[in-house]
Amino acid sequence: MDFTQPKPATALCGVVSADGKIAYPPGVKEITDKITTDEMIKRLKMVVKTFMDMDQDSEDEKQQYLPLALHLASEFFLRNPNKDVRLLVACCLADIFRIYAPEAPYTSHDKLKDIFLFITRQLKGLEDTKSPQFNRYFYLLENLAWVKSYNICFELEDCNEIFIQLFRTLFSVINNSHNKKVQMHMLDLMSSIIMEGDGVTQELLDSILINLIPAHKNLNKQSFDLAKVLLKRTVQTIEACIANFFNQVLVLGRSSVSDLSEHVFDLIQELFAIDPHLLLSVMPQLEFKLKSNDGEERLAVVRLLAKLFGSKDSDLATQNRPLWQCFLGRFNDIHVPVRLESVKFASHCLMNHPDLAKDLTEYLKVRSHDPEEAIRHDVIVTIITAAKRDLALVNDQLLGFVRERTLDKRWRVRKEAMMGLAQLYKKYCLHGEAGKEAAEKVSWIKDKLLHIYYQNSIDDKLLVEKIFAQYLVPHNLETEERMKCLYYLYASLDPNAVKALNEMWKCQNMLRSHVRELLDLHKQPTSEANCSAMFGKLMTIAKNLPDPGKAQDFVKKFNQVLGDDEKLRSQLELLISPTCSCKQADICVREIARKLANPKQPTNPFLEMVKFLLERIAPVHIDSEAISALVKLMNKSIEGTADDEEEGVSPDSAIRSGLELLKVLSFTHPTSFHSAETYESLLQCLRMEDDKVAEAAIQIFRNTGHKIETDLPQIRSTLIPILHQKAKRGTPHQAKQAVHCIHAIFSNKEVQLAQIFEPLSRSLNADVPEQLITPLVSLGHISMLAPDQFASPMKSVVANFIVKDLLMNDRSTGEKNGKLWSPDEEVSPEVLAKVQAIKLLVRWLLGMKNNQSKSANSTLRLLSAMLVSEGDLTEQKRISKSDMSRLRLAAGSAIMKLAQEPCYHEIITPEQFQLCALVINDECYQVRQIFAQKLHKALVKLLLPLEYMAIFALCAKDPVKERRAHARQCLLKNISIRREYIKQNPMATEKLLSLLPEYVVPYMIHLLAHDPDFTRSQDVDQLRDIKECLWFMLEVLMTKNENNSHAFMKKMAENIKLTRDAQSPDESKTNEKLYTVCDVALCVINSKSASCNADSPKDPVLPTKFFTQPEKDFCNDKSYISEETRVLLLTGKPKPTGVLGTVNKPLSATGRKPYVRSTGTETGSNINTNSELSPSAGSRSSREQSSEASETGVSENEENPVRIISVAPVKNIDTVKNKEMNSDQSTQGNISSDRGKKRIVTAAGAENIQQKPDEKVDESGPPAPSKPRRGRRPKSESQGNATKNDDLNKPVSKGRKRAAGSQESLEAGNAKAPKLQDGAKKAVPAERQIDLQR
């Protein structure tokens, strides 16, 4: 029963009892204001009881008590001050509405309003559930809800006021002490009003929605729950009202329609969580708001939608794709906070909705390159957070973004990426929390993190060390577990990561030695020299700490503390002592930190810096116990009882890498190896068939066995015969290590070495070259280590066998495969023996360290002859091209090695130096690559004289961009090391001539003046080559103008013009070329520097070996290059982009093969054939393949690259298109058509190709594009017949063939080059041609 359709009750309003008095229930006296309150309550209770028992069918009673019903609605009762009276009256009124339904006994609208407001006020009593009257309040609520009494108010004009008051009352009284029945009746009461009315007004809606606002929600959770259930129950009715409200606020901007307007986004979030259907019409409005011009407004909407899309049970993204796509667009918003909020959302979305990862990936990719550091940082946090929750939530692409950011330009981003990856590795690989599949997915992390150690930043290096100690191999593990972790980590690392880890241990060991030397200086008496040495040591230590500038001050302070605190000094000495265990190291670090801590200073930068230092030098991983555990693990691998397969490593790999690991540790922790158990295991490794394992074991003995002879005689007696056997019949590397091991650890080394030397020297037989290599290695190292004993006997071996019998004879004929380089396993034994023979000569001379017998002069002449003959010393043409390349490399390296010894450097003539230098322009890529690496390695260690740095200037002619970039990096490294050395060593100022990088200029000028390609001092093309070589060096030198160095270099060039060439002082042509190069250098310096005209800080000293002393009256103010030539040199055609401005690459990447590797069926790259130049191909000589090749990104470091054709078009010249190439030619070239189509420039890999006589050059092919040349310029036809005929009377070449380079295309009118004369064809070596057929 309810009042849904109330009827008028006018007929009832005048009905009274017969006597005109109000009829009361039996036993109830009249209720008036004359009685006391208690009596009134007593009588009302009886009335309540009567009405409670009545039902709608009691028509007589209804008629009888109608006056009483009207009486109870009088003002006397409605405004009674006593709450109990009011409650009883309210209960009566509620029953009256029940009994008289559907007609209410009250007809006045005002009276009805007063009655319902009165009843509503009484409902406040529901708040106190412990009140004695609570049951009556509950009865009141129940009665109202069951009858739906409030529905009668729909007929009232201002019913909204009653409903608002009711809703507010119910929401305010609900609390956690109410049971479900109370909540149910409240819901029934309110839902009937909402669902059966004509609509919900804004004020009424506000009274519901206000309970959803976070502030109210936190104050009264029960009112929130009540509103939540109410909205769910009435969703169909109330949705339109909610939509209207949000439309008014969001679209029309009428915030005045409601006090809740400022909370719209909070309300949307809560309503969505309650029931998404409540917002069916609101979501399109949010899409509109996402495109607002107000950034802050977009930010608010993004924050809201992030919560809606990201909530766990939300399917909004699939249900509303347009809104989802619009939201994703905010990842690219112009407003930084919007992008930041979008990125933060991605983490929750990935965790709650993995199915949306695909949509997010592309947007996160873009944001991972965002210009804002904070956004890139949060992308990493987003991905790592999701990955730590469950690795399956992130795909490989997302992890790839984190991987990229490890190289971010900002330290904060790099650190977050590195630490995030480290945590993933520890969780999934180390602890295996998600199984083998997850571990495999992130197995690359260990390699990537260690690769970062190659970065220059000290912060990166320190973080890698910290990550290694805490995540890759946690130092807090027990020794056995820690070493097992290290053992299998080392076995699974890639080669570059292994190098990085080795370098890390090396750097830590070096820093330990610096600290040890500092402590030694503290023990010495104070002196000026001691203070100077101590200062230098402190500066060196500071460079190994973050922020070296601040670190210097902290290190000085720490040094003062060390000087004052002897206990602290002893703790530090214990920490860096070779016998310090890992546990002792941990105690020492804590003790030192405790002493330096200041309780009053919570953040102590000084202490933090000292901790950095201690963490780097503390041996937290390796001690004697750790080495013993490693050896046991290796023994298990040898026995086959280890968990190698379970760890994903084969037993052989585990043994080999385990030995390599022990070998590295033997350098840094030699004392930890000294135990019989360790050496017994190493002896077992020496007997294994694996050559690498045995070699590593010997090296470990060499590094650690200094006390074997005295402490472990049994090991000694077993070791000696094994070392003898390895020195005589082992591999070359084993032989070398065996000889050095004997020399290092035995006191009777002379006897031991003699027992090896004598039988080997007697058994040398050149007819069996494969048995010569190991003896030659052993003999060479013996003569170097014990020159006093073996130098004389070795002389006869050198004279009678090495030179006469081995080097000067070609017993076998090399394979004429046309290749310029072959892998090691394909090199003939005879050539390998000859290479070792050359090395033996060098080692023999390095051991003697004197030239009293003139043996060095003879050796240098022999090596020079080998270079002049291009590796074919006998000139019998029996040796293959690839073997000649090996011998040229060996000869050039040998001269460079001898130059590292001062007594031999003095006797190396300028001609021999120039021959050695030209090896860096060899025609074979691998020769150039390996020679440059050896040159760089010796220069950075300051072993070679400064003049050898000038050789890098010739790299400007290298046709491969990779090689030029490497050479530039070498120069940068060398120059910075030399400048730093001068700064750190005050005494070095006395040797500036050999150390100051700027002093390389005169050596470079002299070397370029004697360049075999520089034949005519006025040839513009040749001068352009000279200019490029000069600028290749000068660009790096002129980066900074330190101490007015630009003026100093200019002064040097000017002074050279006042001297003569010491190599040929009386030859005018030679001097003219020297002065011409000087003028080109001056031209370059003047054009590139405005400060070069200042006064030079000092008068430079020129090397007398290359320049005569300036004559007093000699004045040379002549200009050797014309003004026109000067302009052409400075403003000529632009050089290929990226030659000198190549992005810095780490030197570790040298020789990387940028070309796509070809298949085995493709034609070899280093093909050498003997064809003549066809007349029409004269303009396309081998020199045209230069910078064009370098720009393809392809390397000639391929053993079998494809032949590539040059089809780059030139304007105004008709060219043959690719599609017109003959298919038969394609087969002959043995190249896939797909690859041929992709290449439109000459490949650098093809530079080592020469044309076979039966292969004709496609004359219709286009000339090379007009670009500046790179590489060596041949004596080509373009120089003219007259010049060529003159040149025929001169030696064919100086040294060996040069690397092919580019040649500018001829102008249309000069496209045809004159034919070669018959005599020229015989005298001039045939030029290499690119195969234009495919």
PDB file of N, CA and C in Angstrom, residues 501-539:
ATOM      1  N   LEU A 501      84.054  -6.363 -17.493  1.00  0.00           N
ATOM      2  CA  LEU A 501      84.216  -6.858 -16.130  1.00  0.00           C
ATOM      3  C   LEU A 501      85.692  -6.943 -15.763  1.00  0.00           C
ATOM      4  N   ASN A 502      86.492  -7.419 -16.703  1.00  0.00           N
ATOM      5  CA  ASN A 502      87.941  -7.479 -16.462  1.00  0.00           C
ATOM      6  C   ASN A 502      88.505  -6.079 -16.229  1.00  0.00           C
ATOM      7  N   GLU A 503      88.023  -5.133 -17.030  1.00  0.00           N
ATOM      8  CA  GLU A 503      88.485  -3.751 -16.885  1.00  0.00           C
ATOM      9  C   GLU A 503      88.068  -3.185 -15.537  1.00  0.00           C
ATOM     10  N   MET A 504      86.878  -3.564 -15.081  1.00  0.00           N
ATOM     11  CA  MET A 504      86.390  -3.089 -13.777  1.00  0.00           C
ATOM     12  C   MET A 504      87.323  -3.557 -12.668  1.00  0.00           C
ATOM     13  N   TRP A 505      87.658  -4.838 -12.692  1.00  0.00           N
ATOM     14  CA  TRP A 505      88.584  -5.360 -11.669  1.00  0.00           C
ATOM     15  C   TRP A 505      89.963  -4.707 -11.789  1.00  0.00           C
ATOM     16  N   LYS A 506      90.352  -4.462 -13.024  1.00  0.00           N
ATOM     17  CA  LYS A 506      91.657  -3.821 -13.248  1.00  0.00           C
ATOM     18  C   LYS A 506      91.668  -2.406 -12.670  1.00  0.00           C
ATOM     19  N   CYS A 507      90.590  -1.650 -12.914  1.00  0.00           N
ATOM     20  CA  CYS A 507      90.506  -0.276 -12.396  1.00  0.00           C
ATOM     21  C   CYS A 507      90.480  -0.269 -10.870  1.00  0.00           C
ATOM     22  N   GLN A 508      89.734  -1.199 -10.284  1.00  0.00           N
ATOM     23  CA  GLN A 508      89.683  -1.268  -8.823  1.00  0.00           C
ATOM     24  C   GLN A 508      91.052  -1.624  -8.255  1.00  0.00           C
ATOM     25  N   ASN A 509      91.727  -2.540  -8.920  1.00  0.00           N
ATOM     26  CA  ASN A 509      93.059  -2.934  -8.460  1.00  0.00           C
ATOM     27  C   ASN A 509      94.045  -1.776  -8.592  1.00  0.00           C
ATOM     28  N   MET A 510      93.906  -1.027  -9.687  1.00  0.00           N
ATOM     29  CA  MET A 510      94.777   0.135  -9.896  1.00  0.00           C
ATOM     30  C   MET A 510      94.541   1.178  -8.806  1.00  0.00           C
ATOM     31  N   LEU A 511      93.275   1.390  -8.460  1.00  0.00           N
ATOM     32  CA  LEU A 511      92.965   2.359  -7.410  1.00  0.00           C
ATOM     33  C   LEU A 511      93.501   1.872  -6.062  1.00  0.00           C
ATOM     34  N   ARG A 512      93.432   0.562  -5.827  1.00  0.00           N
ATOM     35  CA  ARG A 512      94.020   0.015  -4.595  1.00  0.00           C
ATOM     36  C   ARG A 512      95.513   0.293  -4.540  1.00  0.00           C
ATOM     37  N   SER A 513      96.177   0.126  -5.668  1.00  0.00           N
ATOM     38  CA  SER A 513      97.629   0.377  -5.693  1.00  0.00           C
ATOM     39  C   SER A 513      97.930   1.850  -5.463  1.00  0.00           C
ATOM     40  N   HIS A 514      97.063   2.751  -5.992  1.00  0.00           N
ATOM     41  CA  HIS A 514      97.266   4.189  -5.745  1.00  0.00           C
ATOM     42  C   HIS A 514      97.137   4.495  -4.253  1.00  0.00           C
ATOM     43  N   VAL A 515      96.131   3.919  -3.612  1.00  0.00           N
ATOM     44  CA  VAL A 515      95.943   4.154  -2.173  1.00  0.00           C
ATOM     45  C   VAL A 515      97.103   3.548  -1.393  1.00  0.00           C
ATOM     46  N   ARG A 516      97.579   2.385  -1.834  1.00  0.00           N
ATOM     47  CA  ARG A 516      98.721   1.750  -1.166  1.00  0.00           C
ATOM     48  C   ARG A 516      99.964   2.644  -1.271  1.00  0.00           C
ATOM     49  N   GLU A 517     100.176   3.221  -2.453  1.00  0.00           N
ATOM     50  CA  GLU A 517     101.320   4.116  -2.643  1.00  0.00           C
ATOM     51  C   GLU A 517     101.164   5.382  -1.796  1.00  0.00           C
ATOM     52  N   LEU A 518      99.931   5.855  -1.655  1.00  0.00           N
ATOM     53  CA  LEU A 518      99.681   7.028  -0.807  1.00  0.00           C
ATOM     54  C   LEU A 518     100.054   6.721   0.650  1.00  0.00           C
ATOM     55  N   LEU A 519      99.663   5.546   1.116  1.00  0.00           N
ATOM     56  CA  LEU A 519     100.003   5.158   2.495  1.00  0.00           C
ATOM     57  C   LEU A 519     101.508   4.991   2.656  1.00  0.00           C
ATOM     58  N   ASP A 520     102.172   4.505   1.616  1.00  0.00           N
ATOM     59  CA  ASP A 520     103.638   4.389   1.671  1.00  0.00           C
ATOM     60  C   ASP A 520     104.286   5.766   1.782  1.00  0.00           C
ATOM     61  N   LEU A 521     103.727   6.741   1.102  1.00  0.00           N
ATOM     62  CA  LEU A 521     104.258   8.104   1.179  1.00  0.00           C
ATOM     63  C   LEU A 521     104.092   8.675   2.589  1.00  0.00           C
ATOM     64  N   HIS A 522     103.031   8.258   3.301  1.00  0.00           N
ATOM     65  CA  HIS A 522     102.829   8.715   4.680  1.00  0.00           C
ATOM     66  C   HIS A 522     103.916   8.184   5.608  1.00  0.00           C
ATOM     67  N   LYS A 523     104.494   7.051   5.229  1.00  0.00           N
ATOM     68  CA  LYS A 523     105.533   6.455   6.082  1.00  0.00           C
ATOM     69  C   LYS A 523     106.885   7.126   5.896  1.00  0.00           C
ATOM     70  N   GLN A 524     107.036   7.859   4.806  1.00  0.00           N
ATOM     71  CA  GLN A 524     108.306   8.519   4.518  1.00  0.00           C
ATOM     72  C   GLN A 524     108.371   9.871   5.220  1.00  0.00           C
ATOM     73  N   PRO A 525     109.594  10.338   5.508  1.00  0.00           N
ATOM     74  CA  PRO A 525     109.734  11.664   6.146  1.00  0.00           C
ATOM     75  C   PRO A 525     109.238  12.772   5.228  1.00  0.00           C
ATOM     76  N   THR A 526     108.734  13.813   5.846  1.00  0.00           N
ATOM     77  CA  THR A 526     108.176  14.925   5.084  1.00  0.00           C
ATOM     78  C   THR A 526     109.263  15.659   4.322  1.00  0.00           C
ATOM     79  N   SER A 527     109.008  15.919   3.054  1.00  0.00           N
ATOM     80  CA  SER A 527     109.944  16.671   2.214  1.00  0.00           C
ATOM     81  C   SER A 527     109.159  17.279   1.064  1.00  0.00           C
ATOM     82  N   GLU A 528     109.813  18.166   0.345  1.00  0.00           N
ATOM     83  CA  GLU A 528     109.124  18.811  -0.766  1.00  0.00           C
ATOM     84  C   GLU A 528     108.770  17.804  -1.858  1.00  0.00           C
ATOM     85  N   ALA A 529     109.706  16.905  -2.130  1.00  0.00           N
ATOM     86  CA  ALA A 529     109.463  15.871  -3.142  1.00  0.00           C
ATOM     87  C   ALA A 529     108.333  14.954  -2.708  1.00  0.00           C
ATOM     88  N   ASN A 530     108.315  14.633  -1.389  1.00  0.00           N
ATOM     89  CA  ASN A 530     107.272  13.760  -0.862  1.00  0.00           C
ATOM     90  C   ASN A 530     105.899  14.420  -0.981  1.00  0.00           C
ATOM     91  N   CYS A 531     105.839  15.696  -0.649  1.00  0.00           N
ATOM     92  CA  CYS A 531     104.570  16.438  -0.734  1.00  0.00           C
ATOM     93  C   CYS A 531     104.079  16.524  -2.180  1.00  0.00           C
ATOM     94  N   SER A 532     105.021  16.749  -3.094  1.00  0.00           N
ATOM     95  CA  SER A 532     104.657  16.837  -4.506  1.00  0.00           C
ATOM     96  C   SER A 532     104.114  15.498  -5.008  1.00  0.00           C
ATOM     97  N   ALA A 533     104.796  14.413  -4.617  1.00  0.00           N
ATOM     98  CA  ALA A 533     104.344  13.080  -5.026  1.00  0.00           C
ATOM     99  C   ALA A 533     102.983  12.765  -4.420  1.00  0.00           C
ATOM    100  N   MET A 534     102.797  13.179  -3.162  1.00  0.00           N
ATOM    101  CA  MET A 534     101.533  12.919  -2.487  1.00  0.00           C
ATOM    102  C   MET A 534     100.401  13.686  -3.165  1.00  0.00           C
ATOM    103  N   PHE A 535     100.676  14.927  -3.547  1.00  0.00           N
ATOM    104  CA  PHE A 535      99.665  15.733  -4.226  1.00  0.00           C
ATOM    105  C   PHE A 535      99.259  15.082  -5.551  1.00  0.00           C
ATOM    106  N   GLY A 536     100.244  14.628  -6.313  1.00  0.00           N
ATOM    107  CA  GLY A 536      99.946  13.954  -7.582  1.00  0.00           C
ATOM    108  C   GLY A 536      99.108  12.709  -7.381  1.00  0.00           C
ATOM    109  N   LYS A 537      99.420  11.972  -6.309  1.00  0.00           N
ATOM    110  CA  LYS A 537      98.675  10.743  -6.020  1.00  0.00           C
ATOM    111  C   LYS A 537      97.230  11.076  -5.621  1.00  0.00           C
ATOM    112  N   LEU A 538      97.053  12.141  -4.853  1.00  0.00           N
ATOM    113  CA  LEU A 538      95.707  12.546  -4.444  1.00  0.00           C
ATOM    114  C   LEU A 538      94.870  12.968  -5.655  1.00  0.00           C
ATOM    115  N   MET A 539      95.503  13.657  -6.602  1.00  0.00           N
ATOM    116  CA  MET A 539      94.780  14.070  -7.804  1.00  0.00           C
ATOM    117  C   MET A 539      94.357  12.846  -8.628  1.00  0.00           C
TER     118      MET A 539
END
